[in-house]
XYZ file of C-alpha atoms in Angstrom:
237
model
C 17.474 18.081 -8.111
C 20.217 16.319 -6.141
C 17.747 13.853 -4.620
C 16.375 12.950 -8.068
C 19.869 12.243 -9.382
C 20.641 10.090 -6.348
C 17.439 8.151 -6.799
C 18.314 7.381 -10.425
C 21.802 6.198 -9.437
C 20.361 3.952 -6.725
C 17.851 2.486 -9.186
C 20.596 1.648 -11.686
C 22.758 0.062 -8.993
C 19.859 -2.105 -7.835
C 19.203 -3.265 -11.385
C 22.863 -4.235 -11.803
C 22.731 -6.321 -8.595
C 19.382 -7.930 -9.377
C 19.514 -11.723 -9.889
C 18.725 -13.208 -13.295
C 15.058 -14.113 -13.586
C 13.842 -17.143 -15.585
C 12.777 -14.763 -18.330
C 16.281 -13.295 -18.491
C 17.912 -16.764 -18.601
C 15.567 -17.852 -21.383
C 16.424 -14.791 -23.436
C 20.162 -15.454 -22.995
C 19.710 -19.125 -23.952
C 17.805 -18.171 -27.068
C 20.592 -15.847 -28.141
C 23.184 -18.566 -27.470
C 21.413 -21.304 -29.448
C 20.678 -18.891 -32.258
C 24.426 -18.448 -32.635
C 25.063 -22.206 -32.454
C 22.443 -23.037 -35.108
C 24.729 -22.591 -38.143
C 27.099 -25.294 -36.840
C 24.191 -27.727 -36.464
C 22.864 -26.982 -39.942
C 26.362 -27.464 -41.384
C 26.602 -30.895 -39.784
C 23.203 -31.838 -41.158
C 24.171 -30.651 -44.633
C 27.278 -32.868 -44.742
C 25.621 -35.989 -43.321
C 24.938 -38.749 -45.878
C 21.203 -38.818 -46.721
C 20.892 -42.607 -46.283
C 22.743 -45.218 -44.248
C 25.017 -47.585 -46.178
C 26.568 -50.830 -45.046
C 29.724 -52.767 -45.816
C 33.286 -51.512 -46.214
C 32.500 -49.867 -49.547
C 29.464 -48.192 -47.964
C 31.582 -46.836 -45.129
C 34.114 -45.346 -47.541
C 31.376 -43.967 -49.809
C 29.768 -42.236 -46.822
C 33.114 -40.767 -45.750
C 33.729 -39.464 -49.276
C 30.233 -37.933 -49.364
C 30.905 -36.035 -46.132
C 34.298 -34.807 -47.364
C 32.821 -33.654 -50.681
C 29.872 -31.953 -48.980
C 32.215 -29.983 -46.716
C 34.063 -28.635 -49.760
C 30.888 -28.052 -51.826
C 32.095 -30.535 -54.437
C 29.367 -33.188 -54.365
C 28.367 -32.847 -58.016
C 31.930 -32.773 -59.337
C 32.853 -35.756 -57.160
C 29.823 -37.632 -58.494
C 30.913 -36.932 -62.079
C 34.437 -38.141 -61.313
C 33.153 -41.382 -59.789
C 30.783 -41.900 -62.713
C 33.828 -41.732 -64.968
C 35.610 -44.357 -62.883
C 32.474 -46.485 -62.852
C 32.476 -46.511 -66.667
C 36.101 -47.672 -66.598
C 35.085 -50.702 -64.526
C 32.384 -51.547 -67.086
C 34.907 -51.453 -69.935
C 37.751 -53.277 -68.155
C 36.619 -56.532 -66.513
C 40.123 -57.199 -65.187
C 40.413 -53.937 -63.242
C 38.673 -55.147 -60.035
C 41.050 -58.127 -59.861
C 44.083 -55.886 -60.353
C 43.012 -53.437 -57.646
C 42.309 -56.233 -55.164
C 45.650 -57.993 -55.721
C 47.470 -58.392 -52.366
C 50.850 -58.272 -54.130
C 50.588 -54.597 -55.125
C 53.650 -52.673 -53.978
C 53.515 -49.034 -52.794
C 54.943 -48.069 -56.184
C 52.230 -50.034 -57.987
C 49.532 -48.317 -55.938
C 50.978 -44.880 -56.642
C 50.968 -45.548 -60.381
C 47.388 -46.854 -60.259
C 46.200 -43.800 -58.326
C 47.970 -41.495 -60.779
C 46.316 -43.215 -63.776
C 42.865 -43.163 -62.190
C 43.290 -39.498 -61.235
C 44.100 -38.673 -64.869
C 40.816 -40.244 -65.937
C 38.763 -38.063 -63.594
C 40.470 -34.960 -65.003
C 38.768 -31.622 -64.438
C 35.780 -33.315 -62.785
C 37.810 -33.766 -59.596
C 37.299 -30.380 -57.938
C 39.952 -29.695 -55.299
C 41.487 -33.182 -55.794
C 38.801 -34.666 -53.540
C 38.715 -37.958 -55.429
C 42.496 -38.111 -55.868
C 42.997 -37.692 -52.124
C 40.358 -40.352 -51.543
C 42.149 -42.753 -53.895
C 45.375 -42.170 -51.983
C 43.551 -43.019 -48.752
C 42.256 -46.259 -50.259
C 45.767 -47.137 -51.436
C 47.305 -46.438 -48.017
C 44.693 -48.622 -46.332
C 45.005 -51.432 -48.912
C 41.382 -50.871 -49.944
C 41.642 -50.092 -53.656
C 39.677 -53.282 -54.187
C 36.492 -51.651 -52.841
C 36.613 -48.772 -55.344
C 34.030 -50.273 -57.701
C 31.582 -50.709 -54.813
C 32.281 -47.169 -53.643
C 31.407 -45.814 -57.099
C 28.079 -47.664 -57.053
C 27.147 -46.726 -53.486
C 28.163 -43.093 -53.898
C 25.670 -43.051 -56.765
C 22.961 -44.211 -54.338
C 23.870 -41.390 -51.948
C 23.659 -38.833 -54.737
C 20.306 -40.200 -55.881
C 18.955 -39.756 -52.362
C 20.514 -36.277 -52.170
C 18.796 -35.285 -55.448
C 15.467 -36.791 -54.427
C 15.665 -39.552 -57.026
C 14.054 -42.992 -56.859
C 15.947 -45.719 -58.693
C 13.899 -47.675 -61.212
C 15.708 -50.729 -62.571
C 14.011 -52.690 -65.336
C 15.575 -56.055 -66.196
C 14.564 -57.632 -69.491
C 15.733 -60.421 -71.792
C 16.709 -57.858 -74.432
C 17.214 -54.085 -74.538
C 13.939 -52.151 -74.302
C 13.206 -49.323 -76.717
C 12.808 -45.746 -75.450
C 9.043 -45.743 -76.001
C 8.537 -48.791 -73.771
C 10.797 -47.354 -71.069
C 8.923 -44.031 -71.181
C 5.593 -45.816 -70.726
C 6.981 -47.743 -67.773
C 8.364 -44.569 -66.191
C 5.015 -42.825 -66.598
C 3.140 -45.708 -64.972
C 5.577 -46.056 -62.071
C 5.706 -42.283 -61.473
C 1.955 -42.314 -60.810
C 2.132 -45.315 -58.468
C 2.297 -45.402 -54.676
C 5.946 -46.467 -54.870
C 7.123 -42.961 -55.809
C 6.531 -40.169 -53.300
C 5.578 -36.597 -54.198
C 8.432 -34.458 -55.461
C 10.578 -37.488 -56.298
C 12.292 -38.082 -59.647
C 12.823 -41.438 -61.319
C 16.304 -42.561 -62.303
C 15.752 -45.368 -64.803
C 18.191 -48.124 -65.751
C 17.517 -50.954 -68.193
C 19.521 -54.095 -67.472
C 19.661 -57.003 -69.913
C 19.595 -60.566 -68.576
C 18.704 -63.366 -71.046
C 17.903 -65.665 -68.117
C 14.585 -63.890 -67.502
C 13.487 -65.398 -70.891
C 10.727 -62.805 -71.313
C 8.656 -60.307 -69.392
C 10.208 -57.887 -66.911
C 11.691 -57.631 -63.438
C 10.945 -54.153 -62.090
C 12.830 -52.820 -59.068
C 11.622 -49.565 -57.509
C 13.851 -48.476 -54.662
C 13.910 -51.499 -52.351
C 10.794 -53.114 -53.878
C 10.821 -55.783 -56.590
C 7.997 -56.749 -58.950
C 8.860 -59.959 -60.817
C 6.851 -60.273 -64.035
C 9.377 -62.424 -65.866
C 8.651 -65.636 -67.732
C 11.382 -67.405 -65.760
C 9.626 -66.510 -62.510
C 6.300 -67.820 -63.806
C 7.970 -71.050 -64.958
C 9.628 -71.457 -61.561
C 6.252 -71.058 -59.826
C 4.651 -73.543 -62.214
C 7.445 -76.084 -61.635
C 7.061 -75.704 -57.896
C 3.302 -76.197 -58.152
C 3.787 -79.371 -60.224
C 6.445 -80.676 -57.843
C 4.278 -80.062 -54.776
C 1.293 -81.729 -56.478
C 3.238 -84.802 -57.470
């Protein structure tokens, strides 16, 4: 009985002194990386879905990351949409924000007024804090561009493909619906993607359409056809 007990103790001691085998190291590594995985997935979740360029793109990407970390992407998008509508209604606003003569007091008042407009949409004051950062860095002038580029980030996040149709006059809903249906079935829109349609009016196109799908452009306008005809005549003569 004593010898059996001694043998068991010796076996346990030997196991404790045994070096780690490759199999043991692999098992430990797997446990370690399994614990580290959540941090990696968190980083991936807060990373902007597409790369943007320019100063406004840099700020839009930074705002996206900040909003993603606080789970306020949708509310931040709504707040910026509100500000984007303000720019459409007030043509002088971009000039005011970009004025180099703005004093710290002026900037504070502007930020306060803009923050009022976002109202309850600004969850956790994410946009208000962002506006303060722009003011401190003398970058309020890029706010309009930030609103537009943040919209691009959100479209990518939602799996949307931007469809912009430019026409000489406003298109009716039936025509837009037919266009959407045709484009949705084309090779330009991947599976599982949703179209985000915008109709822009530009009298210079004269007639026809200019269709932009993502980064692709299909020019079916009368002005384009006239330009090609003029070039052909010029080259011939």
